[in-house]
mmCIF file of C-alpha atoms and ligand atoms in Angstrom:
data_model
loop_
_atom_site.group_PDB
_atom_site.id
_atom_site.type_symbol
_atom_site.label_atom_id
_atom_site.label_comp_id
_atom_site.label_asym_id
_atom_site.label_seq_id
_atom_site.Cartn_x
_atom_site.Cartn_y
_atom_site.Cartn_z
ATOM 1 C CA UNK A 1 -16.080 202.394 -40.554
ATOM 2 C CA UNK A 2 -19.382 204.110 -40.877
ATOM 3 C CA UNK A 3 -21.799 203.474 -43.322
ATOM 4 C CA UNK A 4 -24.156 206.331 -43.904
ATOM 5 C CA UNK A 5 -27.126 206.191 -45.745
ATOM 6 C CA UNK A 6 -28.892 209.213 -47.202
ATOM 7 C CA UNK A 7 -32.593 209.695 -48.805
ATOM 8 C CA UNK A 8 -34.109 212.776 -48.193
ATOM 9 C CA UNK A 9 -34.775 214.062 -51.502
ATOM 10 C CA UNK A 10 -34.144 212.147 -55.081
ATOM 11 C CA UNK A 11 -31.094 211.111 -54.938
ATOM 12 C CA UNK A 12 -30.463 207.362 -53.268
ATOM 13 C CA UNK A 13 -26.734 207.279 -51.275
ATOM 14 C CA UNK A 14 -24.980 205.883 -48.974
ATOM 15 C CA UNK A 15 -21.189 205.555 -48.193
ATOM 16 C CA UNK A 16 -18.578 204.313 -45.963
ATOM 17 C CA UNK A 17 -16.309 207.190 -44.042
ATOM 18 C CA UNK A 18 -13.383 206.221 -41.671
ATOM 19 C CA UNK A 19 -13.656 207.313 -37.866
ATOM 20 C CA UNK A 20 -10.916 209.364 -39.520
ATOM 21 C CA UNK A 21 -12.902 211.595 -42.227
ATOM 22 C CA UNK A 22 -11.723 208.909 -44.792
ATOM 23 C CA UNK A 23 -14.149 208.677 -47.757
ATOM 24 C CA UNK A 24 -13.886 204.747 -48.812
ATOM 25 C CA UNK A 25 -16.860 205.051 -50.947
ATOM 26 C CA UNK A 26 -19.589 207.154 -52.029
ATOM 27 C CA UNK A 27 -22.584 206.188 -54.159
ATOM 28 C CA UNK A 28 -24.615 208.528 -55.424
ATOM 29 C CA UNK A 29 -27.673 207.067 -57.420
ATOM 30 C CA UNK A 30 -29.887 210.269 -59.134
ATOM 31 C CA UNK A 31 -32.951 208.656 -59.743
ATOM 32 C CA UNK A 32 -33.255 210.476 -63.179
ATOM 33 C CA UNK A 33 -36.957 209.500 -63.366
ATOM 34 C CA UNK A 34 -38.174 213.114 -62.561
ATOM 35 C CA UNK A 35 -37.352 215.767 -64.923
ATOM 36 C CA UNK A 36 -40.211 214.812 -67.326
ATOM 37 C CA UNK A 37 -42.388 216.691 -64.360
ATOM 38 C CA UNK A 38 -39.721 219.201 -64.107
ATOM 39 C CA UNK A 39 -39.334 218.602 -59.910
ATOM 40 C CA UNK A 40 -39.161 216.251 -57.897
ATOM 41 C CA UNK A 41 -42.440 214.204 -56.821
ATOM 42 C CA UNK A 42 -42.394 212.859 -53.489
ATOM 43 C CA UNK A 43 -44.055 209.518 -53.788
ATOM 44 C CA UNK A 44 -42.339 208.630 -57.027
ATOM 45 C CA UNK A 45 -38.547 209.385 -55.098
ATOM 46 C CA UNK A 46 -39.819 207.376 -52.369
ATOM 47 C CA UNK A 47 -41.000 204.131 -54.013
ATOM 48 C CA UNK A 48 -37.849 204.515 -56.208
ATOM 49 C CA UNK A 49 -35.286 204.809 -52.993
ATOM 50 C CA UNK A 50 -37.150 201.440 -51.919
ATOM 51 C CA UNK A 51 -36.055 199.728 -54.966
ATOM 52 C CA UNK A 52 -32.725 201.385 -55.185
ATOM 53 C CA UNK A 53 -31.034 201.585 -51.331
ATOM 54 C CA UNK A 54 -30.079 198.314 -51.101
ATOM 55 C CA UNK A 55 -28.484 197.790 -54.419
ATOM 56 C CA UNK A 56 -26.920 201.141 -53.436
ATOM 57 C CA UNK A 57 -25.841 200.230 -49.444
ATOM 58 C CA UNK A 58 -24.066 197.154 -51.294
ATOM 59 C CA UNK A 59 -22.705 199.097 -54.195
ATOM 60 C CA UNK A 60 -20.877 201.008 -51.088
ATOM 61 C CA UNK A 61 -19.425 198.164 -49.390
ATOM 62 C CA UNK A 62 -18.291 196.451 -52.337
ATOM 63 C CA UNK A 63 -16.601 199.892 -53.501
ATOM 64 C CA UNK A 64 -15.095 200.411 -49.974
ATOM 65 C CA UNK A 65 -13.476 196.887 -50.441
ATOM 66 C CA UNK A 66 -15.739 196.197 -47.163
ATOM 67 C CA UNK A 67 -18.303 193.868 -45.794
ATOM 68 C CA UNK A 68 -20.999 194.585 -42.821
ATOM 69 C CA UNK A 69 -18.150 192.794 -41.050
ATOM 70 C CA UNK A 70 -16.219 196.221 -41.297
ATOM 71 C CA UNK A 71 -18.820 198.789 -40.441
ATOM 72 C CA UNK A 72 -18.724 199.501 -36.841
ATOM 73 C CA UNK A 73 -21.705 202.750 -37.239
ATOM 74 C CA UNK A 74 -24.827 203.169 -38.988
ATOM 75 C CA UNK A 75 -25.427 206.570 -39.864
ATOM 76 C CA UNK A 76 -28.653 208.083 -41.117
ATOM 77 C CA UNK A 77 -30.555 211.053 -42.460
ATOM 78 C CA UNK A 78 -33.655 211.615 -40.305
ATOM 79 C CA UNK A 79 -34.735 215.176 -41.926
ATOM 80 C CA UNK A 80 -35.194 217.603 -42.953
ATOM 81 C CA UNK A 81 -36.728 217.012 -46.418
ATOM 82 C CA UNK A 82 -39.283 214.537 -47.865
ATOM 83 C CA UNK A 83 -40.960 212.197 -45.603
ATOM 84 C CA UNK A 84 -42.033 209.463 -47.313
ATOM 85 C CA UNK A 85 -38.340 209.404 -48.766
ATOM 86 C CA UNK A 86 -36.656 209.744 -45.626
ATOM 87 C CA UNK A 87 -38.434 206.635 -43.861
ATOM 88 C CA UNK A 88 -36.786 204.651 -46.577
ATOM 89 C CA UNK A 89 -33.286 205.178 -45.388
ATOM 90 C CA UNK A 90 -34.430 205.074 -41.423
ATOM 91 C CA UNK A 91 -36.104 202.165 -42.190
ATOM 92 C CA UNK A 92 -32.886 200.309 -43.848
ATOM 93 C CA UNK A 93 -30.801 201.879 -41.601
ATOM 94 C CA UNK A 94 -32.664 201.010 -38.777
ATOM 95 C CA UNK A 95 -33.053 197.662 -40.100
ATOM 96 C CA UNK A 96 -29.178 196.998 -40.456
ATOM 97 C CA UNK A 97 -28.599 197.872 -37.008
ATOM 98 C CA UNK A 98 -30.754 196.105 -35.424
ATOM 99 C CA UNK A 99 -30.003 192.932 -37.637
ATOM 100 C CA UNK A 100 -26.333 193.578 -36.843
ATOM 101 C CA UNK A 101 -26.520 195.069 -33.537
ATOM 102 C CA UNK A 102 -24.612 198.261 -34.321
ATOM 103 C CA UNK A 103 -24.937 202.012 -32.979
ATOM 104 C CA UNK A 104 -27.117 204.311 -35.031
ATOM 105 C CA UNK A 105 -26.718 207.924 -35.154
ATOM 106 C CA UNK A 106 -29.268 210.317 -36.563
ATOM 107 C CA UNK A 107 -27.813 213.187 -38.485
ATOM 108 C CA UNK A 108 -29.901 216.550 -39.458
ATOM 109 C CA UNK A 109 -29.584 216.682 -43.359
ATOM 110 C CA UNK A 110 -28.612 220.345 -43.196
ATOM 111 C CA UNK A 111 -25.518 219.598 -40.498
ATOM 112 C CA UNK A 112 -24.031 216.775 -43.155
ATOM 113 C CA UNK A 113 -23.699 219.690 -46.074
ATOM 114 C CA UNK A 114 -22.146 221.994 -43.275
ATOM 115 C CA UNK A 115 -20.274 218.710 -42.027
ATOM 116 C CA UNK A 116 -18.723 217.970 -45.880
ATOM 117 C CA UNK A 117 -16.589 220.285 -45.410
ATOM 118 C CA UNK A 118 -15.026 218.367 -41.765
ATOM 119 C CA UNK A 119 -13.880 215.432 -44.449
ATOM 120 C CA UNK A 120 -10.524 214.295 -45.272
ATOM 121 C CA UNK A 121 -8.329 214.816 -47.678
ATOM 122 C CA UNK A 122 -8.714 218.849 -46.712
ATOM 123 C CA UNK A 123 -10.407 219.153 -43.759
ATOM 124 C CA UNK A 124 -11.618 222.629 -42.722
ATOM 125 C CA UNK A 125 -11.424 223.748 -39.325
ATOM 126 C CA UNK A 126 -14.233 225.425 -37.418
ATOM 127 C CA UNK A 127 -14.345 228.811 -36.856
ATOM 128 C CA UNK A 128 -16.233 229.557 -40.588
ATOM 129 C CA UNK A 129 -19.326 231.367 -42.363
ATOM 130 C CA UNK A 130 -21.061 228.535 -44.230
ATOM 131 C CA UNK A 131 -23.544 229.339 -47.526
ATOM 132 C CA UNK A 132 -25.290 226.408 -48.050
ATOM 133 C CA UNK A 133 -27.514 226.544 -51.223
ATOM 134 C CA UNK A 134 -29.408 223.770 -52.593
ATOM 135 C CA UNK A 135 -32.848 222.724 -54.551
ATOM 136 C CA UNK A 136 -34.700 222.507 -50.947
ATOM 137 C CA UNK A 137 -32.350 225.587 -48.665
ATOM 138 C CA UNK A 138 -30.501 228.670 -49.001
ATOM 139 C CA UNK A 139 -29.180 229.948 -45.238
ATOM 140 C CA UNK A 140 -25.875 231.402 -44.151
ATOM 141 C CA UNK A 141 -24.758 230.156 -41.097
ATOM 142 C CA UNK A 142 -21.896 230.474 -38.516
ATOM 143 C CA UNK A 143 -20.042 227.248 -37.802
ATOM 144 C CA UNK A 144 -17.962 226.887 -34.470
ATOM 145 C CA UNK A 145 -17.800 223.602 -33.541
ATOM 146 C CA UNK A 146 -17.961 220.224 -35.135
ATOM 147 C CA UNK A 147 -21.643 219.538 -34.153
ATOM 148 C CA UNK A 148 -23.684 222.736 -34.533
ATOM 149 C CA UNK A 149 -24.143 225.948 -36.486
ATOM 150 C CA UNK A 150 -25.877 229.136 -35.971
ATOM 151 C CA UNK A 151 -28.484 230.639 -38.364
ATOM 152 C CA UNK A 152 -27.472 233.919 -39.576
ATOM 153 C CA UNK A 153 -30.270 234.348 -42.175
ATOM 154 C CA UNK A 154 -32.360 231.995 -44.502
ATOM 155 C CA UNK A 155 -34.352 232.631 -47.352
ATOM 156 C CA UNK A 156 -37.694 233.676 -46.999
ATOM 157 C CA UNK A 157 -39.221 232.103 -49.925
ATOM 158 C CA UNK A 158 -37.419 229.795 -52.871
ATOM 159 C CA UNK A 159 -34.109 228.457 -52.564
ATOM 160 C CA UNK A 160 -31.746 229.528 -54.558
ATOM 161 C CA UNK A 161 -31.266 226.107 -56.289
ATOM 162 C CA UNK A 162 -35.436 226.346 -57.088
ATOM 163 C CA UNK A 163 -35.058 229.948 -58.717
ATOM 164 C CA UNK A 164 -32.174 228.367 -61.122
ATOM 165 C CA UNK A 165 -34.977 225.045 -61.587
ATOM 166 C CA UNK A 166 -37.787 227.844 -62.203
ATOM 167 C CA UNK A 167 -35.474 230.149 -63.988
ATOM 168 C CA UNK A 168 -34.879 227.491 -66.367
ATOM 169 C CA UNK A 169 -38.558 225.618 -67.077
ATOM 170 C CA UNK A 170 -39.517 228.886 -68.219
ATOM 171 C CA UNK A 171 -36.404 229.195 -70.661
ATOM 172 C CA UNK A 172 -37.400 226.300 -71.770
ATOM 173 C CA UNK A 173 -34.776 224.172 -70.294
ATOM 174 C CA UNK A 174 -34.133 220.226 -68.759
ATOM 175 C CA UNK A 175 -34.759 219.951 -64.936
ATOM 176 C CA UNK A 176 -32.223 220.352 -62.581
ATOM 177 C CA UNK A 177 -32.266 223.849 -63.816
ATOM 178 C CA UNK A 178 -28.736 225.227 -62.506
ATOM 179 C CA UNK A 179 -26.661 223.068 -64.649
ATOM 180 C CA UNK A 180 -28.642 223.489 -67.511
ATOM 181 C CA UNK A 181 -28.535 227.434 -67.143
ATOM 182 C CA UNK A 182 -24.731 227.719 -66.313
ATOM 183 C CA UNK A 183 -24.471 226.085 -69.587
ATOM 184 C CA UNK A 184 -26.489 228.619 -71.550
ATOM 185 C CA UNK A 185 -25.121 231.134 -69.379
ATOM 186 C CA UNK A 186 -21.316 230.623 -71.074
ATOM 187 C CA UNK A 187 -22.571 231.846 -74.564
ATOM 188 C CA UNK A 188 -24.437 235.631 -72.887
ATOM 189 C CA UNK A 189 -23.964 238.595 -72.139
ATOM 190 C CA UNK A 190 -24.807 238.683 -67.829
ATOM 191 C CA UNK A 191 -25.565 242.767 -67.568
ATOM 192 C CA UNK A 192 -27.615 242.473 -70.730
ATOM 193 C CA UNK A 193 -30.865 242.037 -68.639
ATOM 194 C CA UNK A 194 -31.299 244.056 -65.012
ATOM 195 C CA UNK A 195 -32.948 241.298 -62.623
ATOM 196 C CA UNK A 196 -33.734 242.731 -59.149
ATOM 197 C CA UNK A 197 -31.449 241.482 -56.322
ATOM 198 C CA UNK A 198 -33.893 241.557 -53.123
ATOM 199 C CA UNK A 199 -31.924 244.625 -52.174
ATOM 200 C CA UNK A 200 -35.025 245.650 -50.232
ATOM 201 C CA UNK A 201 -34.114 242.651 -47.873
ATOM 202 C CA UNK A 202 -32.402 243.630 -45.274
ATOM 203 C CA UNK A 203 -29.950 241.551 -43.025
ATOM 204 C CA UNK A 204 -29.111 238.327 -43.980
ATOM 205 C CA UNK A 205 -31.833 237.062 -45.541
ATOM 206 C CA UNK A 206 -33.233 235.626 -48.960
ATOM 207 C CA UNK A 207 -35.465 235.945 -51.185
ATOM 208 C CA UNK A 208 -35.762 234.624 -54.843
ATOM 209 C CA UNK A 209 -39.578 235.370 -55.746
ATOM 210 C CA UNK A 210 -39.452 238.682 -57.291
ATOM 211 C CA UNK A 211 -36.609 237.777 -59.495
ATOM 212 C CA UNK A 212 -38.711 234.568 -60.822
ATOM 213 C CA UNK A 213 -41.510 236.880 -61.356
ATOM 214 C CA UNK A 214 -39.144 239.430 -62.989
ATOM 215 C CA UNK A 215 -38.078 236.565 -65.401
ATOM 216 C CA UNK A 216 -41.958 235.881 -66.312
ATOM 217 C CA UNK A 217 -42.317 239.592 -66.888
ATOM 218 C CA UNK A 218 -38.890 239.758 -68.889
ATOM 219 C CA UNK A 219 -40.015 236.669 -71.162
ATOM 220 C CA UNK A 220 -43.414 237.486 -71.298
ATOM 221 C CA UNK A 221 -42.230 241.323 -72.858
ATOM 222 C CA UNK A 222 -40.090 239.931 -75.016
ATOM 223 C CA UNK A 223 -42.495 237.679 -76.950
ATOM 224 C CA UNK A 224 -41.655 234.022 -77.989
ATOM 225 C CA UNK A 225 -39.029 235.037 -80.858
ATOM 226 C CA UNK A 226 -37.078 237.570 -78.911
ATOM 227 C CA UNK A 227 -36.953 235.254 -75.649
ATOM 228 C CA UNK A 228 -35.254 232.930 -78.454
ATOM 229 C CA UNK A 229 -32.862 234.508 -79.321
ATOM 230 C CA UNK A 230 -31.797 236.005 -76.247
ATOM 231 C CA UNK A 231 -31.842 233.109 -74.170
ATOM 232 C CA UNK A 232 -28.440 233.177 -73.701
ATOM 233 C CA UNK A 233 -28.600 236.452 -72.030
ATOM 234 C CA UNK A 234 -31.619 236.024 -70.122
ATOM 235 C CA UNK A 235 -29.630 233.148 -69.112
ATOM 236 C CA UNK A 236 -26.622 234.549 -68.092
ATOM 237 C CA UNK A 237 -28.336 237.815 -66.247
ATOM 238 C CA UNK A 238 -30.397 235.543 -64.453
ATOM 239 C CA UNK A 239 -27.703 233.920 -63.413
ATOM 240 C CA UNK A 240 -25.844 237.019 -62.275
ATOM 241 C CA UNK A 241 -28.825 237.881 -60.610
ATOM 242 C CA UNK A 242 -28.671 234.726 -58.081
ATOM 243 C CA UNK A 243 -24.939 234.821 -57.664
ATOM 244 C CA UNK A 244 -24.581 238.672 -56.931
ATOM 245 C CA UNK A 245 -27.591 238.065 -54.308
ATOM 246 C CA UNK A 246 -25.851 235.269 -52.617
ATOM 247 C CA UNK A 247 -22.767 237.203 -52.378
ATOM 248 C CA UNK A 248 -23.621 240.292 -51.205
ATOM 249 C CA UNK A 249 -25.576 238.534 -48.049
ATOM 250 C CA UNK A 250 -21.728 236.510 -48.023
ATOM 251 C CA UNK A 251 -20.064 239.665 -47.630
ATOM 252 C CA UNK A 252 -22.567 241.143 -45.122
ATOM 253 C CA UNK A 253 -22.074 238.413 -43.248
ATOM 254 C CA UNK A 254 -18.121 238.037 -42.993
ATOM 255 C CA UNK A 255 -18.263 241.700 -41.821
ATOM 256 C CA UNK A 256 -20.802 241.445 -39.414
ATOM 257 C CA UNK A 257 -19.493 238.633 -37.866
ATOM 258 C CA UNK A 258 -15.505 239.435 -38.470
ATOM 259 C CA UNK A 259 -15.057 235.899 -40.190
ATOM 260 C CA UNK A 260 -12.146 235.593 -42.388
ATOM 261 C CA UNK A 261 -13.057 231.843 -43.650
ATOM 262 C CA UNK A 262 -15.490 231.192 -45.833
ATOM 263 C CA UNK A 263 -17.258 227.540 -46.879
ATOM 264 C CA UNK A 264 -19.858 226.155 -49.454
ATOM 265 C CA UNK A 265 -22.204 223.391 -49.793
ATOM 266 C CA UNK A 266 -25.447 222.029 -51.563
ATOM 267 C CA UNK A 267 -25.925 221.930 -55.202
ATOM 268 C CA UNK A 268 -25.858 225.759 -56.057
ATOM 269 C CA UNK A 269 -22.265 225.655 -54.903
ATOM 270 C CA UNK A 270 -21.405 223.324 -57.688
ATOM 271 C CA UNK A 271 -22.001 226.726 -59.774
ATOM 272 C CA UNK A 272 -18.662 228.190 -61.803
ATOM 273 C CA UNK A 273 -20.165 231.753 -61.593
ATOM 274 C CA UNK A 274 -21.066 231.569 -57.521
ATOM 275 C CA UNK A 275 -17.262 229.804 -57.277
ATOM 276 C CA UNK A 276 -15.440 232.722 -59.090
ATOM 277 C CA UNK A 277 -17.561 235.534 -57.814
ATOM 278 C CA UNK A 278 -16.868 234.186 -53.699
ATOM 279 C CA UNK A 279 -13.300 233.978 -55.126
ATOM 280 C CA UNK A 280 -13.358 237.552 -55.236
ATOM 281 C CA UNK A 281 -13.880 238.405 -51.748
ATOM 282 C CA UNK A 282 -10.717 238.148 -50.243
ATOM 283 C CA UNK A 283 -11.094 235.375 -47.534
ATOM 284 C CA UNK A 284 -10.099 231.883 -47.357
ATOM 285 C CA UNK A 285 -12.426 229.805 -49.027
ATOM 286 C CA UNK A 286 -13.505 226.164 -49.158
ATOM 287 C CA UNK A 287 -15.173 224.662 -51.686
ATOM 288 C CA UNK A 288 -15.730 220.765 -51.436
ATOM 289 C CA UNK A 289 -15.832 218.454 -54.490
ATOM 290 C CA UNK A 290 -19.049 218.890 -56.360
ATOM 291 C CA UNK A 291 -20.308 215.135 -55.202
ATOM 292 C CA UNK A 292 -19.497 216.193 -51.812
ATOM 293 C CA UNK A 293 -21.781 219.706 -52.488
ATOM 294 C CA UNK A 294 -24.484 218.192 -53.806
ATOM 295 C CA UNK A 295 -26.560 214.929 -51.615
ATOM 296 C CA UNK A 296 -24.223 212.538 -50.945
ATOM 297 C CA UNK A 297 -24.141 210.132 -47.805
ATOM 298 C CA UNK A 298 -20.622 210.497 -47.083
ATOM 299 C CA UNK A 299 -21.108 213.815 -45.795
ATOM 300 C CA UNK A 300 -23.894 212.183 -43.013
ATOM 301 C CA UNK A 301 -21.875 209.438 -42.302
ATOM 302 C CA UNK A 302 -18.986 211.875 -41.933
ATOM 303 C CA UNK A 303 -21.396 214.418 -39.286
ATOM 304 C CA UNK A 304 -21.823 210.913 -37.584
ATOM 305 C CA UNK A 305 -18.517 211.162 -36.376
ATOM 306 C CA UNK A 306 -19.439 213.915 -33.858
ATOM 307 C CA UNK A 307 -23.105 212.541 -32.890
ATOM 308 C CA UNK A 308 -23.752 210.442 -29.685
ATOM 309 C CA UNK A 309 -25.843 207.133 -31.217
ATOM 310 C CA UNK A 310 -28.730 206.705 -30.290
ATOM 311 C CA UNK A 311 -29.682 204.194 -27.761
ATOM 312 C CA UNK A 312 -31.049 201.020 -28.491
ATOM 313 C CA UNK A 313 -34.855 201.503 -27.586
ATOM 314 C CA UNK A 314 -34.768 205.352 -29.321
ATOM 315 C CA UNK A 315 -32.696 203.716 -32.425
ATOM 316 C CA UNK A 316 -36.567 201.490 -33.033
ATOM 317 C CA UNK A 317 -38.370 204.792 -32.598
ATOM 318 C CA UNK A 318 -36.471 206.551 -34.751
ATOM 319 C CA UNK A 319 -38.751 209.113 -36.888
ATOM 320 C CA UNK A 320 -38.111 211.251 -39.564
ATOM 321 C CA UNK A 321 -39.044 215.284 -39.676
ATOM 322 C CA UNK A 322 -40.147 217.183 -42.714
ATOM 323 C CA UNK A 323 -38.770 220.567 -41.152
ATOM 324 C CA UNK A 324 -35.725 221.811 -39.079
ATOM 325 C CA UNK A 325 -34.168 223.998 -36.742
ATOM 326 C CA UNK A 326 -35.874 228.050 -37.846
ATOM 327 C CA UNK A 327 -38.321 226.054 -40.215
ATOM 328 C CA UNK A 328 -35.631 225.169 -42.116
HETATM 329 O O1 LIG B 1 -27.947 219.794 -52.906
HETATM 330 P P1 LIG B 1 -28.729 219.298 -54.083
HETATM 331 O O2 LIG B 1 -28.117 218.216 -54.945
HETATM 332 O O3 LIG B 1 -30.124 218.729 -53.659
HETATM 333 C C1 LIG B 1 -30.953 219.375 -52.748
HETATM 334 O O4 LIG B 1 -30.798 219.105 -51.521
HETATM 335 O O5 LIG B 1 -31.767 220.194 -53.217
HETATM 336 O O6 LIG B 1 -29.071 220.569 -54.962
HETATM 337 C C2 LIG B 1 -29.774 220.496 -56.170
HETATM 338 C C3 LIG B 1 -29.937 221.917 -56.709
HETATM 339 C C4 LIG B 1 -30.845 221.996 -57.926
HETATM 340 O O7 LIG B 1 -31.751 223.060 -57.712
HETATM 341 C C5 LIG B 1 -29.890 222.307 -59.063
HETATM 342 O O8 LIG B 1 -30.472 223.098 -60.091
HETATM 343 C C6 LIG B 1 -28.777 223.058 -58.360
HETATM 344 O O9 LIG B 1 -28.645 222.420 -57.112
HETATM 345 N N1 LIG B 1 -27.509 222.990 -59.091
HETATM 346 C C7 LIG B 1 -26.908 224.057 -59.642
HETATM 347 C C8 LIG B 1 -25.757 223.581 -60.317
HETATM 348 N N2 LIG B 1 -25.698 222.216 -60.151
HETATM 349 C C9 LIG B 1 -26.784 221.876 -59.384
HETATM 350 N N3 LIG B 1 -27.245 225.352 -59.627
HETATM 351 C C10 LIG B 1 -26.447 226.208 -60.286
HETATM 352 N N4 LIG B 1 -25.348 225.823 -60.979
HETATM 353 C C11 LIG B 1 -24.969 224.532 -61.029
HETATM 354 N N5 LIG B 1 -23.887 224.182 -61.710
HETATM 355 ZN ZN1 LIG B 2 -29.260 218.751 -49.644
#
């Protein structure tokens, strides 16, 4: 088996995958100990993956029925995302492996959320468009092998996870923002408000800033009682707003490229609205199990399946990086 171990951002995981794609276990431990800043702050994630990974690496064997006995691969995050967080898994992972004298792979962050979608019980088979949207990336990509993808466009500013964590703080709303607006989102009306939709982006790219600062505008219009009682449809256009921009860049992209097959990943994707509006579109679409959307180490210990570990000498030097392939 391979144990994977991911810490890039705040949430502590690591899980045990099957040379097959298997997922024997996957723990996921949110640190929760953020949202009274309302975002994530690196040095507190990082001291609190140091407490947390190894409760968490054993949480995973003990789940997968499985000692270090079992685990034949160490797979690890090395970046993108936060630094100091990241060294906490290399530094465990690289740890175990030396300890136990097993392989370690080092898997790009950004390749395991494309890679979720390789695992078992319903694999899906390259040739695909990907959207991946999280808290820290929003890019479409085009996926032809097991090991790669191609950058079709990115965004050029927020994510599209950060407008929904923006969106929200200024609705007055609990960090992470997406959940808390899809909830608010139920009870409005989404064409009540007009929020721009970066039409004046061309290609494939993002961008969320305007429609943040459209939001401020909106709220700041309305006045305190009126934002109120229309938070539900501030909610809810806001919402619409995201989702249609996503999707139009989707459907760009399946034409331009002549893709038929269509799959999701990172947080955003965990989103009802994005899920039923992609629905629409007429192509086969994959969407994995939120926990497999969102961080989760099964989905790096999973990409390790296709990586060549790295040998011994490079497995000691193994550093993380904040940024990835197109400044991802
Ligand atoms: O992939 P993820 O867990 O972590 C990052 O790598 O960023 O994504 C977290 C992001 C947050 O911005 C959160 O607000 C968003 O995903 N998110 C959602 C939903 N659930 C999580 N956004 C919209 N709707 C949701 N249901
Ligand atoms: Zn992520």
């Amino acid at each position: 088996m391979i144990l994977g171990i991911e810490t890039s951002c705040d949430d502590t995981c690591a899980a045990l995958v099957t040379a097959s794609g298997e997922i024997r276990s996957n723990v996921i431990s949110s640190q929760g100990i953020h949202d009274r800043y309302g975002g994530v702050v690196p040095e507190v994630a990082a001291r609190r993956h140091l407490e947390l990974v190894n409760v968490v690496v054993d949480d995973a064997l003990r789940q997968a029925g499985a000692t270090l006995d079992d685990v034949g691969r160490i797979a690890v995050t090395q970046g993108p995302g936060l630094v100091g967080a990241l060294l906490i898994g290399i530094a465990t992972a690289k740890g175990l492996a030396a300890v136990r004298d097993l392989p370690l792979c080092a898997v790009d962050h950004l390749q395991g959320h494309v890679s979720a979608n390789f695992l078992e019980p319903a694999p899906f088979q390259p040739p695909f468009l990907c959207l991946i949207a999280s808290g820290g990336h929003t890019f479409l990509a085009r996926v032809e092998d097991h090991v790669s993808f191609e950058v079709l466009g990115a965004t050029l500013d927020d994510a599209a996870g950060e407008a929904f964590d923006k969106g929200a703080r200024m609705l007055g709303l609990p960090f992470p923002g997406g959940p808390a607006i899809q909830r608010l989102a139920a009870g409005g009306d989404p064409r009540a408000f007009d929020f721009p939709l970066a039409a004046g982006v061309p290609g494939l790219d993002f961008s969320f800033a305007g429609l943040k600062t459209s939001l401020l505008y909106r709220i700041r219009d309305l006045g305190e009682d009126e934002t109120t009682a229309r938070r539900a449809d501030l909610a809810a256009s806001y919402q619409r707003a995201i989702v249609e921009a996503l999707a139009v860049r989707v459907e760009r992209a399946l034409t331009g490229t002549g893709l038929r097959r269509l799959a999701i990943g990172g947080g955003v994707a965990a989103n009802a609205a994005l899920r039923e509006r992609l629905g629409t579109l007429g192509v086969e679409l994959a969407v994995p199990p939120i926990d497999l959307c969102t961080d989760n180490a099964a989905m790096i210990a999973g990409a390790a399946r296709f990586v060549e570990p790295l040998a011994r000498s490079a497995a000691l030097a193994l550093d993380a990086y904040a940024t990835g392939q197109r400044g991802l």
